[in-house]
PDB file of C-alpha atoms in Angstrom:
ATOM      1  CA  ALA L   1       0.000   0.000   0.000  1.00  0.00           C
ATOM      2  CA  ARG L   2       1.115   3.523  -0.783  1.00  0.00           C
ATOM      3  CA  TYR L   3       0.056   6.562   1.166  1.00  0.00           C
ATOM      4  CA  LEU L   4       0.200  10.169   0.079  1.00  0.00           C
ATOM      5  CA  LEU L   5       0.074  12.959   2.594  1.00  0.00           C
ATOM      6  CA  LYS L   6      -1.403  16.355   1.811  1.00  0.00           C
ATOM      7  CA  PRO L   7       0.053  18.503   0.475  1.00  0.00           C
ATOM      8  CA  SER L   8       1.861  16.161  -1.909  1.00  0.00           C
ATOM      9  CA  LYS L   9       4.595  17.012  -4.348  1.00  0.00           C
ATOM     10  CA  MET L  10       3.781  16.560  -8.037  1.00  0.00           C
ATOM     11  CA  ASN L  11       6.533  13.965  -8.561  1.00  0.00           C
ATOM     12  CA  GLU L  12       5.160  11.906  -5.629  1.00  0.00           C
ATOM     13  CA  LEU L  13       1.691  11.983  -7.194  1.00  0.00           C
ATOM     14  CA  GLU L  14       3.038  10.989 -10.606  1.00  0.00           C
ATOM     15  CA  GLU L  15       5.052   8.151  -9.060  1.00  0.00           C
ATOM     16  CA  ALA L  16       2.010   6.864  -7.135  1.00  0.00           C
ATOM     17  CA  ILE L  17      -0.218   7.043 -10.231  1.00  0.00           C
ATOM     18  CA  THR L  18       2.370   5.281 -12.375  1.00  0.00           C
ATOM     19  CA  PHE L  19       2.750   2.573  -9.744  1.00  0.00           C
ATOM     20  CA  MET L  20      -1.043   2.097  -9.525  1.00  0.00           C
ATOM     21  CA  VAL L  21      -1.488   2.010 -13.306  1.00  0.00           C
ATOM     22  CA  ASN L  22       1.312  -0.537 -13.721  1.00  0.00           C
ATOM     23  CA  ARG L  23      -0.208  -2.792 -11.040  1.00  0.00           C
ATOM     24  CA  LEU L  24      -3.655  -2.521 -12.589  1.00  0.00           C
ATOM     25  CA  ARG L  25      -2.255  -3.132 -16.084  1.00  0.00           C
ATOM     26  CA  ALA L  26      -0.683  -6.350 -14.846  1.00  0.00           C
ATOM     27  CA  LEU L  27      -4.098  -7.503 -13.613  1.00  0.00           C
ATOM     28  CA  ALA L  28      -5.995  -6.577 -16.808  1.00  0.00           C
ATOM     29  CA  PRO L  29      -6.597  -9.154 -19.551  1.00  0.00           C
ATOM     30  CA  PRO L  30      -4.217  -8.583 -22.508  1.00  0.00           C
ATOM     31  CA  GLU L  31      -6.956  -7.269 -24.834  1.00  0.00           C
ATOM     32  CA  GLU L  32      -7.869  -4.517 -22.346  1.00  0.00           C
ATOM     33  CA  ARG L  33      -4.368  -3.288 -21.568  1.00  0.00           C
ATOM     34  CA  VAL L  34      -3.483   0.328 -22.222  1.00  0.00           C
ATOM     35  CA  PRO L  35      -0.226   0.833 -24.150  1.00  0.00           C
ATOM     36  CA  SER L  36       2.510   1.946 -21.783  1.00  0.00           C
ATOM     37  CA  GLU L  37       5.286   3.349 -23.977  1.00  0.00           C
ATOM     38  CA  GLU L  38       3.161   5.483 -26.291  1.00  0.00           C
ATOM     39  CA  GLU L  39       1.455   7.692 -23.716  1.00  0.00           C
ATOM     40  CA  PRO L  40       2.911   9.755 -20.897  1.00  0.00           C
ATOM     41  CA  ALA L  41       1.979   8.650 -17.358  1.00  0.00           C
ATOM     42  CA  GLY L  42      -0.727  11.329 -17.037  1.00  0.00           C
ATOM     43  CA  ASP L  43      -2.494  10.235 -20.238  1.00  0.00           C
ATOM     44  CA  GLU L  44      -2.102   6.608 -19.226  1.00  0.00           C
ATOM     45  CA  ALA L  45      -3.878   7.245 -15.946  1.00  0.00           C
ATOM     46  CA  SER L  46      -6.518   9.287 -17.773  1.00  0.00           C
ATOM     47  CA  SER L  47      -7.125   6.414 -20.197  1.00  0.00           C
ATOM     48  CA  PHE L  48      -7.525   4.050 -17.286  1.00  0.00           C
ATOM     49  CA  VAL L  49     -10.085   6.366 -15.647  1.00  0.00           C
ATOM     50  CA  VAL L  50     -12.039   6.629 -18.913  1.00  0.00           C
ATOM     51  CA  GLN L  51     -11.968   2.840 -19.391  1.00  0.00           C
ATOM     52  CA  SER L  52     -13.236   2.359 -15.839  1.00  0.00           C
ATOM     53  CA  ALA L  53     -15.936   4.969 -16.390  1.00  0.00           C
ATOM     54  CA  MET L  54     -17.080   3.279 -19.606  1.00  0.00           C
ATOM     55  CA  GLU L  55     -17.241  -0.114 -17.894  1.00  0.00           C
ATOM     56  CA  TYR L  56     -19.413   1.406 -15.175  1.00  0.00           C
ATOM     57  CA  ILE L  57     -21.634   3.216 -17.694  1.00  0.00           C
ATOM     58  CA  ARG L  58     -22.112   0.040 -19.779  1.00  0.00           C
ATOM     59  CA  ALA L  59     -23.001  -1.942 -16.666  1.00  0.00           C
ATOM     60  CA  HIS L  60     -25.448   0.648 -15.288  1.00  0.00           C
ATOM     61  CA  PHE L  61     -26.877   2.617 -18.246  1.00  0.00           C
ATOM     62  CA  THR L  62     -30.335   1.101 -17.725  1.00  0.00           C
ATOM     63  CA  GLU L  63     -30.427   2.618 -14.249  1.00  0.00           C
ATOM     64  CA  HIS L  64     -30.982   6.270 -13.422  1.00  0.00           C
ATOM     65  CA  ILE L  65     -27.265   7.096 -13.244  1.00  0.00           C
ATOM     66  CA  ARG L  66     -25.673  10.517 -13.172  1.00  0.00           C
ATOM     67  CA  LEU L  67     -22.197  11.725 -13.957  1.00  0.00           C
ATOM     68  CA  SER L  68     -21.623  12.018 -10.201  1.00  0.00           C
ATOM     69  CA  ASP L  69     -22.294   8.275  -9.793  1.00  0.00           C
ATOM     70  CA  VAL L  70     -19.667   7.448 -12.414  1.00  0.00           C
ATOM     71  CA  ALA L  71     -17.216   9.966 -10.939  1.00  0.00           C
ATOM     72  CA  ASP L  72     -17.662   8.484  -7.464  1.00  0.00           C
ATOM     73  CA  ASN L  73     -17.020   5.015  -8.873  1.00  0.00           C
ATOM     74  CA  THR L  74     -13.834   6.129 -10.637  1.00  0.00           C
ATOM     75  CA  TYR L  75     -12.623   8.279  -7.718  1.00  0.00           C
ATOM     76  CA  VAL L  76     -12.354  11.547  -9.635  1.00  0.00           C
ATOM     77  CA  SER L  77     -14.414  14.737  -9.611  1.00  0.00           C
ATOM     78  CA  GLN L  78     -17.359  15.152 -11.961  1.00  0.00           C
ATOM     79  CA  TRP L  79     -15.623  18.051 -13.673  1.00  0.00           C
ATOM     80  CA  HIS L  80     -12.410  16.078 -14.213  1.00  0.00           C
ATOM     81  CA  LEU L  81     -14.252  12.996 -15.470  1.00  0.00           C
ATOM     82  CA  SER L  82     -16.291  15.090 -17.882  1.00  0.00           C
ATOM     83  CA  LYS L  83     -13.096  16.607 -19.309  1.00  0.00           C
ATOM     84  CA  LEU L  84     -11.398  13.202 -19.604  1.00  0.00           C
ATOM     85  CA  ILE L  85     -14.376  11.632 -21.385  1.00  0.00           C
ATOM     86  CA  ASN L  86     -14.539  14.541 -23.803  1.00  0.00           C
ATOM     87  CA  LYS L  87     -10.802  14.421 -24.453  1.00  0.00           C
ATOM     88  CA  HIS L  88     -10.533  10.661 -24.956  1.00  0.00           C
ATOM     89  CA  LEU L  89     -13.887   9.865 -26.580  1.00  0.00           C
ATOM     90  CA  GLY L  90     -14.929  13.150 -28.177  1.00  0.00           C
ATOM     91  CA  GLN L  91     -18.393  12.884 -26.618  1.00  0.00           C
ATOM     92  CA  THR L  92     -20.136  14.072 -23.493  1.00  0.00           C
ATOM     93  CA  PHE L  93     -21.293  11.756 -20.737  1.00  0.00           C
ATOM     94  CA  PHE L  94     -24.905  12.312 -21.774  1.00  0.00           C
ATOM     95  CA  ASP L  95     -24.141  11.555 -25.444  1.00  0.00           C
ATOM     96  CA  ILE L  96     -22.574   8.239 -24.437  1.00  0.00           C
ATOM     97  CA  LEU L  97     -25.359   7.388 -21.999  1.00  0.00           C
ATOM     98  CA  ASN L  98     -28.149   8.281 -24.424  1.00  0.00           C
ATOM     99  CA  ASN L  99     -26.465   6.417 -27.274  1.00  0.00           C
ATOM    100  CA  LEU L 100     -26.310   3.225 -25.190  1.00  0.00           C
ATOM    101  CA  ARG L 101     -29.924   3.679 -24.124  1.00  0.00           C
ATOM    102  CA  VAL L 102     -31.202   4.317 -27.655  1.00  0.00           C
ATOM    103  CA  GLN L 103     -29.266   1.333 -29.052  1.00  0.00           C
ATOM    104  CA  ARG L 104     -30.834  -0.913 -26.412  1.00  0.00           C
ATOM    105  CA  ALA L 105     -34.251   0.644 -27.065  1.00  0.00           C
ATOM    106  CA  LYS L 106     -33.939  -0.216 -30.762  1.00  0.00           C
ATOM    107  CA  GLU L 107     -33.395  -3.853 -29.784  1.00  0.00           C
ATOM    108  CA  LEU L 108     -36.360  -3.813 -27.399  1.00  0.00           C
ATOM    109  CA  LEU L 109     -38.625  -2.208 -30.015  1.00  0.00           C
ATOM    110  CA  CYS L 110     -38.356  -5.509 -31.922  1.00  0.00           C
ATOM    111  CA  GLU L 111     -40.444  -7.070 -29.151  1.00  0.00           C
ATOM    112  CA  PRO L 112     -44.054  -6.151 -30.006  1.00  0.00           C
ATOM    113  CA  SER L 113     -45.395  -7.109 -26.583  1.00  0.00           C
ATOM    114  CA  LEU L 114     -43.417  -4.301 -24.921  1.00  0.00           C
ATOM    115  CA  LYS L 115     -45.106  -0.919 -24.749  1.00  0.00           C
ATOM    116  CA  ILE L 116     -43.021   2.158 -25.497  1.00  0.00           C
ATOM    117  CA  HIS L 117     -43.325   3.483 -21.941  1.00  0.00           C
ATOM    118  CA  GLU L 118     -42.064   0.105 -20.673  1.00  0.00           C
ATOM    119  CA  ILE L 119     -39.076   0.290 -23.015  1.00  0.00           C
ATOM    120  CA  ALA L 120     -38.335   3.830 -21.832  1.00  0.00           C
ATOM    121  CA  ASP L 121     -38.216   2.579 -18.256  1.00  0.00           C
ATOM    122  CA  LEU L 122     -36.163  -0.518 -19.155  1.00  0.00           C
ATOM    123  CA  VAL L 123     -33.433   1.573 -20.789  1.00  0.00           C
ATOM    124  CA  GLY L 124     -33.173   4.077 -17.942  1.00  0.00           C
ATOM    125  CA  PHE L 125     -35.453   6.986 -18.853  1.00  0.00           C
ATOM    126  CA  SER L 126     -37.699   8.136 -16.030  1.00  0.00           C
ATOM    127  CA  ASP L 127     -40.241   9.700 -18.358  1.00  0.00           C
ATOM    128  CA  VAL L 128     -41.531   8.568 -21.737  1.00  0.00           C
ATOM    129  CA  ALA L 129     -41.678  12.091 -23.215  1.00  0.00           C
ATOM    130  CA  HIS L 130     -37.953  12.612 -22.614  1.00  0.00           C
ATOM    131  CA  PHE L 131     -37.256   9.143 -24.033  1.00  0.00           C
ATOM    132  CA  SER L 132     -39.281   9.862 -27.176  1.00  0.00           C
ATOM    133  CA  LYS L 133     -37.643  13.255 -27.692  1.00  0.00           C
ATOM    134  CA  THR L 134     -34.133  11.825 -27.225  1.00  0.00           C
ATOM    135  CA  PHE L 135     -34.876   8.814 -29.449  1.00  0.00           C
ATOM    136  CA  LYS L 136     -36.216  11.046 -32.235  1.00  0.00           C
ATOM    137  CA  ARG L 137     -33.269  13.449 -31.978  1.00  0.00           C
ATOM    138  CA  MET L 138     -30.818  10.553 -32.305  1.00  0.00           C
ATOM    139  CA  THR L 139     -32.585   8.435 -34.944  1.00  0.00           C
ATOM    140  CA  GLY L 140     -34.778  10.906 -36.830  1.00  0.00           C
ATOM    141  CA  LYS L 141     -37.870   8.882 -35.897  1.00  0.00           C
ATOM    142  CA  SER L 142     -40.095   8.513 -32.892  1.00  0.00           C
ATOM    143  CA  PRO L 143     -39.990   5.113 -31.178  1.00  0.00           C
ATOM    144  CA  ALA L 144     -43.392   4.259 -32.691  1.00  0.00           C
ATOM    145  CA  GLN L 145     -42.267   5.285 -36.188  1.00  0.00           C
ATOM    146  CA  TYR L 146     -39.067   3.283 -35.774  1.00  0.00           C
ATOM    147  CA  ARG L 147     -41.035   0.245 -34.689  1.00  0.00           C
ATOM    148  CA  GLN L 148     -43.404   0.499 -37.674  1.00  0.00           C
ATOM    149  CA  THR L 149     -40.905   1.302 -40.415  1.00  0.00           C
ATOM    150  CA  ASP L 150     -37.693  -0.391 -39.345  1.00  0.00           C
ATOM    151  CA  ILE L 151     -38.982  -3.468 -37.566  1.00  0.00           C
ATOM    152  CA  HIS L 152     -41.883  -4.398 -39.878  1.00  0.00           C
ATOM    153  CA  ILE L 153     -44.110  -5.933 -37.243  1.00  0.00           C
TER     154      ILE L 153
END
């Protein structure tokens, strides 16, 4: 275990982050490892935070999650996480979250027994109007139009 006392010197922080990233890299499966030589230690740690955030978002997007929930899970501030996600993925947290939700909604719209308000709830929207508006903005069609034209029920 490593302990940092406040206030810490920048080189101590960098050393602790590098140590943590190297330990975590050793535990990660080979296909999920972040390249070590190509990125400076700061970017390496940032990539790790973004990967952890994306894992959390993918696992919980059907719940009513907020950026603060993801930030708490990755042990960084909301502001910092938002900046990292934007930098590494070129999207906002809400773009990523809504994209995952709409993709899942498209799959669920194939099931004719599910009502649209049920699908909205299943993919994490608390209100069907917001779901419909977001779905239409992202696909160009309302959920009902998508179901009729793209699913051919």
